[in-house]
Amino acid sequence: MPHYAVKKIGIIERYQEYLPVTDRTPIISLNEGNTPLILAEALPVELGLKNIRIYYKFEGLNPTGSFKDRGMTLAISKAVEAGSKAVMCASTGNTSASAAAYACRCGLKCFVLIPEGKIAKGKLLQAYRYGAKVIMVEGNFDEALEIVKEMTQDGKITLVNSINPFRIEGQKTGAFEIVDDLGDAPEYHAIPVGNAGNITAYWKGYKEYKKAGKSEKLPKMLGFQAAGSAPIVLGKRVEKPETLATAIRIGNPASWQGATAARDESGGLIDSVTDEEITRAYRFIAEREGVFAEPASAAGVAGVIKLAQKNFFKEGTRIVITLTGSGLKDPDFALSFEDPIFKVKSTVKAVKEVIE
Ligand code: F0G
């Protein structure tokens, strides 16, 4: 049988010098990262933006379909290095899918706590298929995270939520890739905010890359929460967060400070978008751009639309929007739009009738 060399390179190998790894760190990888930066074509036209470029950083193309893989490859590698035998997380779905995948790859036990009934089907089935023990909590994400924090305190089980600093370290590589692709940082970076780890990670990445001489400037960070789950915008914890973007249905973000620091240091903002705005943005990028991301990811797009309509963006700027997860994660939402069903006899004539 011919042997083909397989190029195995994930974010740890690619960005080793910027990450807390040594030669003794085992690399548990699924070749995550290196996701495309897709130029938006329909959106700037729709918004009447001239001489402004918008890019989608499409994280839905990671191995488990979300940006979580960047942080998880490092968190799991470091857990193995430390001799851990089991990991645990609370999750609105994507973290659990990613933790389960990387844990099974190296034989670690994986326990995931999810809010009952509020997790997209694609994410739930991933956690099961990757062999995690899935525990549904009769409560929301914030409550589940409190339980996980307590249960991992003695160090027997490793916590792999983004309060694990290795998660943030891995996720900052998203910013590195953008600078590598564009040759510099964009003027604006828009991103959905849930537990607030990712906005914290991107800001860290941009700052570190600038310090290393890889970019000349820093972007203004634009974070967007769902209106029913917008604690940072409101300046207070939300006890009963609600939004159809279940991934960001979070009322007490763990990295709250990191998010406000990213906002303030960069001169950006954190705003909210309604479920209607999220839905419109979700459909627009799928139906007009051919880019299928999950509802939470569309919060970043909805935010850019909202700001553009207020003439927020100046000419000659570049905006990057992180699309955090794949649209395939949430099939129930994707099929909730009463799309017409054409059921016909199996003949050319019958098919012709419906396409005319
Ligand atoms: N987009 C998606 C698709 C997510 O899954 C998440 C978070 C976010 C955005 C927000 O990122 O929490 O770093 O601010 N999902 C976590 C989870 C909470 O459990 O999968 P964040």
CSV table of N, CA, C and O and ligand atoms in Angstrom, one decimal, residues 65-68 89-97 113-115 123 141 161-162 167-168 171 191-201 224-225 246-250 253-255 259 294-299 322-326 329, ligand 1:
chain,number,residue,atom,x,y,z
A,65,GLY,N,-16.6,21.2,15.1
A,65,GLY,CA,-17.5,22.2,14.6
A,65,GLY,C,-17.6,23.5,15.4
A,65,GLY,O,-18.6,24.3,15.3
A,66,SER,N,-16.7,23.8,16.3
A,66,SER,CA,-16.7,25.1,17.0
A,66,SER,C,-15.3,25.5,17.4
A,66,SER,O,-14.4,24.7,17.4
A,67,PHE,N,-15.2,26.8,17.9
A,67,PHE,CA,-13.9,27.3,18.3
A,67,PHE,C,-13.3,26.7,19.5
A,67,PHE,O,-12.2,26.8,19.9
A,68,LYS,N,-14.2,25.9,20.2
A,68,LYS,CA,-13.7,25.3,21.5
A,68,LYS,C,-12.5,24.4,21.3
A,68,LYS,O,-11.8,24.2,22.3
A,89,CYS,N,-16.7,19.4,32.7
A,89,CYS,CA,-17.1,20.7,32.3
A,89,CYS,C,-18.6,20.9,32.4
A,89,CYS,O,-19.4,19.9,32.4
A,90,ALA,N,-19.0,22.2,32.6
A,90,ALA,CA,-20.4,22.6,32.4
A,90,ALA,C,-20.5,23.1,31.0
A,90,ALA,O,-19.5,23.7,30.5
A,91,SER,N,-21.6,23.0,30.3
A,91,SER,CA,-21.6,23.4,28.9
A,91,SER,C,-23.0,23.7,28.4
A,91,SER,O,-23.9,23.0,28.7
A,92,THR,N,-23.0,24.7,27.5
A,92,THR,CA,-24.3,24.9,26.7
A,92,THR,C,-24.2,24.1,25.5
A,92,THR,O,-25.0,24.2,24.6
A,93,GLY,N,-23.2,23.2,25.3
A,93,GLY,CA,-23.1,22.3,24.3
A,93,GLY,C,-21.8,22.1,23.5
A,93,GLY,O,-21.3,21.0,23.4
A,94,ASN,N,-21.2,23.2,23.1
A,94,ASN,CA,-20.0,23.1,22.3
A,94,ASN,C,-18.8,22.7,23.1
A,94,ASN,O,-18.0,21.8,22.7
A,95,THR,N,-18.7,23.2,24.3
A,95,THR,CA,-17.5,22.8,25.2
A,95,THR,C,-17.6,21.3,25.5
A,95,THR,O,-16.6,20.6,25.4
A,96,SER,N,-18.8,20.8,25.7
A,96,SER,CA,-19.0,19.4,26.0
A,96,SER,C,-18.6,18.5,24.8
A,96,SER,O,-17.9,17.5,25.0
A,97,ALA,N,-19.0,18.9,23.6
A,97,ALA,CA,-18.6,18.2,22.4
A,97,ALA,C,-17.1,18.1,22.3
A,97,ALA,O,-16.5,17.1,22.0
A,113,LEU,N,-21.8,18.4,32.2
A,113,LEU,CA,-23.0,18.8,32.8
A,113,LEU,C,-23.7,19.8,31.9
A,113,LEU,O,-23.1,20.9,31.6
A,114,ILE,N,-24.9,19.5,31.5
A,114,ILE,CA,-25.6,20.4,30.5
A,114,ILE,C,-26.9,20.8,31.1
A,114,ILE,O,-27.6,20.1,31.8
A,115,PRO,N,-27.4,22.0,30.7
A,115,PRO,CA,-28.7,22.5,31.2
A,115,PRO,C,-29.8,21.7,30.4
A,115,PRO,O,-29.8,21.7,29.2
A,123,LYS,N,-25.0,19.1,19.3
A,123,LYS,CA,-24.0,19.1,20.3
A,123,LYS,C,-24.2,17.9,21.3
A,123,LYS,O,-23.2,17.3,21.7
A,141,PHE,N,-26.9,26.9,32.8
A,141,PHE,CA,-25.4,26.8,32.7
A,141,PHE,C,-24.7,27.3,33.9
A,141,PHE,O,-23.8,26.7,34.4
A,161,ASN,N,-13.5,23.9,31.7
A,161,ASN,CA,-14.2,25.2,31.3
A,161,ASN,C,-13.2,26.2,31.1
A,161,ASN,O,-12.0,26.1,31.4
A,162,SER,N,-13.6,27.4,30.5
A,162,SER,CA,-12.6,28.4,30.2
A,162,SER,C,-12.0,29.1,31.4
A,162,SER,O,-11.1,30.0,31.2
A,167,ARG,N,-7.4,26.9,28.4
A,167,ARG,CA,-8.4,27.1,27.4
A,167,ARG,C,-8.2,28.5,26.7
A,167,ARG,O,-8.2,28.6,25.5
A,168,ILE,N,-8.0,29.5,27.5
A,168,ILE,CA,-7.8,30.9,27.0
A,168,ILE,C,-6.6,30.9,26.1
A,168,ILE,O,-6.6,31.5,25.0
A,171,GLN,N,-7.3,29.4,22.8
A,171,GLN,CA,-8.2,30.1,22.0
A,171,GLN,C,-7.6,31.4,21.4
A,171,GLN,O,-8.1,31.9,20.4
A,191,ILE,N,-17.6,39.7,18.0
A,191,ILE,CA,-17.6,38.4,18.6
A,191,ILE,C,-18.8,38.2,19.5
A,191,ILE,O,-19.1,39.1,20.3
A,192,PRO,N,-19.5,37.0,19.5
A,192,PRO,CA,-20.5,36.8,20.5
A,192,PRO,C,-19.9,36.6,21.8
A,192,PRO,O,-18.8,36.1,22.0
A,193,VAL,N,-20.7,36.9,22.9
A,193,VAL,CA,-20.2,36.8,24.2
A,193,VAL,C,-21.2,36.0,25.1
A,193,VAL,O,-22.3,36.3,25.1
A,194,GLY,N,-20.7,34.9,25.7
A,194,GLY,CA,-21.5,34.1,26.5
A,194,GLY,C,-20.8,34.0,27.9
A,194,GLY,O,-21.0,34.9,28.8
A,195,ASN,N,-19.9,33.0,28.1
A,195,ASN,CA,-19.2,32.9,29.3
A,195,ASN,C,-18.0,33.9,29.3
A,195,ASN,O,-17.2,34.0,30.3
A,196,ALA,N,-17.8,34.5,28.2
A,196,ALA,CA,-16.8,35.6,28.0
A,196,ALA,C,-15.3,35.2,27.9
A,196,ALA,O,-14.4,36.0,27.9
A,197,GLY,N,-15.1,33.9,27.7
A,197,GLY,CA,-13.7,33.4,27.5
A,197,GLY,C,-13.1,33.8,26.2
A,197,GLY,O,-12.0,34.1,26.1
A,198,ASN,N,-13.9,33.7,25.1
A,198,ASN,CA,-13.4,33.9,23.8
A,198,ASN,C,-13.0,35.3,23.5
A,198,ASN,O,-11.9,35.6,23.0
A,199,ILE,N,-13.8,36.3,24.0
A,199,ILE,CA,-13.4,37.7,23.8
A,199,ILE,C,-12.1,38.0,24.6
A,199,ILE,O,-11.2,38.7,24.1
A,200,THR,N,-12.0,37.4,25.7
A,200,THR,CA,-10.8,37.5,26.6
A,200,THR,C,-9.6,36.9,25.8
A,200,THR,O,-8.5,37.6,25.8
A,201,ALA,N,-9.8,35.8,25.2
A,201,ALA,CA,-8.7,35.1,24.6
A,201,ALA,C,-8.3,35.8,23.3
A,201,ALA,O,-7.0,36.0,23.1
A,224,PHE,N,-20.9,41.0,21.6
A,224,PHE,CA,-22.4,41.0,21.5
A,224,PHE,C,-23.0,39.9,22.3
A,224,PHE,O,-22.7,38.7,22.1
A,225,GLN,N,-23.9,40.3,23.2
A,225,GLN,CA,-24.7,39.3,24.0
A,225,GLN,C,-26.1,39.3,23.5
A,225,GLN,O,-26.6,40.2,22.9
A,246,THR,N,-28.9,29.3,22.3
A,246,THR,CA,-28.7,28.6,23.5
A,246,THR,C,-27.2,28.5,23.9
A,246,THR,O,-26.9,28.5,25.1
A,247,ALA,N,-26.3,28.6,23.0
A,247,ALA,CA,-24.9,28.6,23.3
A,247,ALA,C,-24.5,29.7,24.2
A,247,ALA,O,-23.5,29.6,25.0
A,248,ILE,N,-25.2,30.9,24.1
A,248,ILE,CA,-24.8,32.0,24.9
A,248,ILE,C,-25.9,32.4,25.9
A,248,ILE,O,-26.0,33.5,26.3
A,249,ARG,N,-26.6,31.4,26.3
A,249,ARG,CA,-27.7,31.6,27.3
A,249,ARG,C,-27.0,31.5,28.7
A,249,ARG,O,-27.1,30.5,29.4
A,250,ILE,N,-26.3,32.6,29.1
A,250,ILE,CA,-25.5,32.6,30.3
A,250,ILE,C,-25.7,33.9,31.0
A,250,ILE,O,-25.7,35.0,30.4
A,253,PRO,N,-21.3,35.4,33.5
A,253,PRO,CA,-20.0,34.9,32.8
A,253,PRO,C,-18.8,34.8,33.7
A,253,PRO,O,-18.5,35.7,34.4
A,254,ALA,N,-18.1,33.7,33.6
A,254,ALA,CA,-16.9,33.5,34.4
A,254,ALA,C,-15.8,34.5,34.1
A,254,ALA,O,-15.1,34.9,34.9
A,255,SER,N,-15.7,34.8,32.8
A,255,SER,CA,-14.6,35.8,32.4
A,255,SER,C,-15.1,37.2,32.2
A,255,SER,O,-14.7,37.9,31.3
A,259,ALA,N,-13.7,40.2,29.8
A,259,ALA,CA,-14.5,40.8,28.7
A,259,ALA,C,-14.5,42.4,28.8
A,259,ALA,O,-14.3,43.1,27.8
A,294,GLU,N,-24.1,28.7,13.5
A,294,GLU,CA,-25.2,28.5,14.5
A,294,GLU,C,-25.7,29.9,15.0
A,294,GLU,O,-25.0,30.9,14.8
A,295,PRO,N,-26.9,29.9,15.6
A,295,PRO,CA,-27.5,31.1,16.0
A,295,PRO,C,-26.6,32.0,16.9
A,295,PRO,O,-26.5,33.2,16.7
A,296,ALA,N,-25.9,31.4,17.9
A,296,ALA,CA,-25.0,32.3,18.7
A,296,ALA,C,-23.9,33.0,17.9
A,296,ALA,O,-23.6,34.2,18.2
A,297,SER,N,-23.4,32.3,16.9
A,297,SER,CA,-22.4,32.9,16.0
A,297,SER,C,-23.0,34.2,15.3
A,297,SER,O,-22.3,35.1,15.1
A,298,ALA,N,-24.3,34.0,15.0
A,298,ALA,CA,-24.9,35.1,14.2
A,298,ALA,C,-25.1,36.4,15.1
A,298,ALA,O,-25.3,37.5,14.6
A,299,ALA,N,-24.9,36.3,16.4
A,299,ALA,CA,-25.0,37.4,17.3
A,299,ALA,C,-23.9,38.5,16.9
A,299,ALA,O,-24.2,39.7,16.9
A,322,THR,N,-16.0,36.7,14.3
A,322,THR,CA,-15.8,35.3,14.5
A,322,THR,C,-17.2,34.6,14.5
A,322,THR,O,-18.1,34.9,15.3
A,323,LEU,N,-17.3,33.6,13.6
A,323,LEU,CA,-18.5,32.7,13.5
A,323,LEU,C,-18.1,31.5,14.3
A,323,LEU,O,-17.3,30.7,13.8
A,324,THR,N,-18.5,31.4,15.5
A,324,THR,CA,-18.0,30.5,16.5
A,324,THR,C,-18.3,29.0,16.3
A,324,THR,O,-17.6,28.2,16.8
A,325,GLY,N,-19.5,28.8,15.7
A,325,GLY,CA,-19.8,27.3,15.5
A,325,GLY,C,-20.6,27.1,14.2
A,325,GLY,O,-21.2,28.0,13.6
A,326,SER,N,-20.7,25.8,13.9
A,326,SER,CA,-21.3,25.4,12.6
A,326,SER,C,-22.9,25.5,12.8
A,326,SER,O,-23.4,25.1,13.8
A,329,LYS,N,-24.9,22.4,14.0
A,329,LYS,CA,-25.1,22.0,15.4
A,329,LYS,C,-26.5,22.0,15.9
A,329,LYS,O,-26.9,21.3,16.8
B,1,F0G,N1,-20.6,30.9,20.3
B,1,F0G,C1,-20.8,29.6,20.5
B,1,F0G,C2,-21.2,28.8,19.4
B,1,F0G,C3,-20.5,29.0,21.8
B,1,F0G,O1,-20.7,27.7,22.0
B,1,F0G,C4,-20.2,29.9,22.8
B,1,F0G,C5,-19.9,29.4,24.2
B,1,F0G,C6,-20.0,31.3,22.6
B,1,F0G,C7,-20.2,31.7,21.3
B,1,F0G,C8,-19.6,32.2,23.6
B,1,F0G,O2,-18.2,32.1,23.9
B,1,F0G,O3,-18.5,31.6,26.3
B,1,F0G,O4,-16.3,32.2,25.3
B,1,F0G,O5,-18.1,33.9,25.5
B,1,F0G,N2,-20.2,28.2,24.5
B,1,F0G,C9,-19.9,27.6,25.8
B,1,F0G,C10,-20.2,26.1,25.8
B,1,F0G,C11,-20.4,28.4,27.0
B,1,F0G,O6,-20.5,25.6,26.9
B,1,F0G,O7,-20.1,25.5,24.8
B,1,F0G,P1,-17.7,32.5,25.4
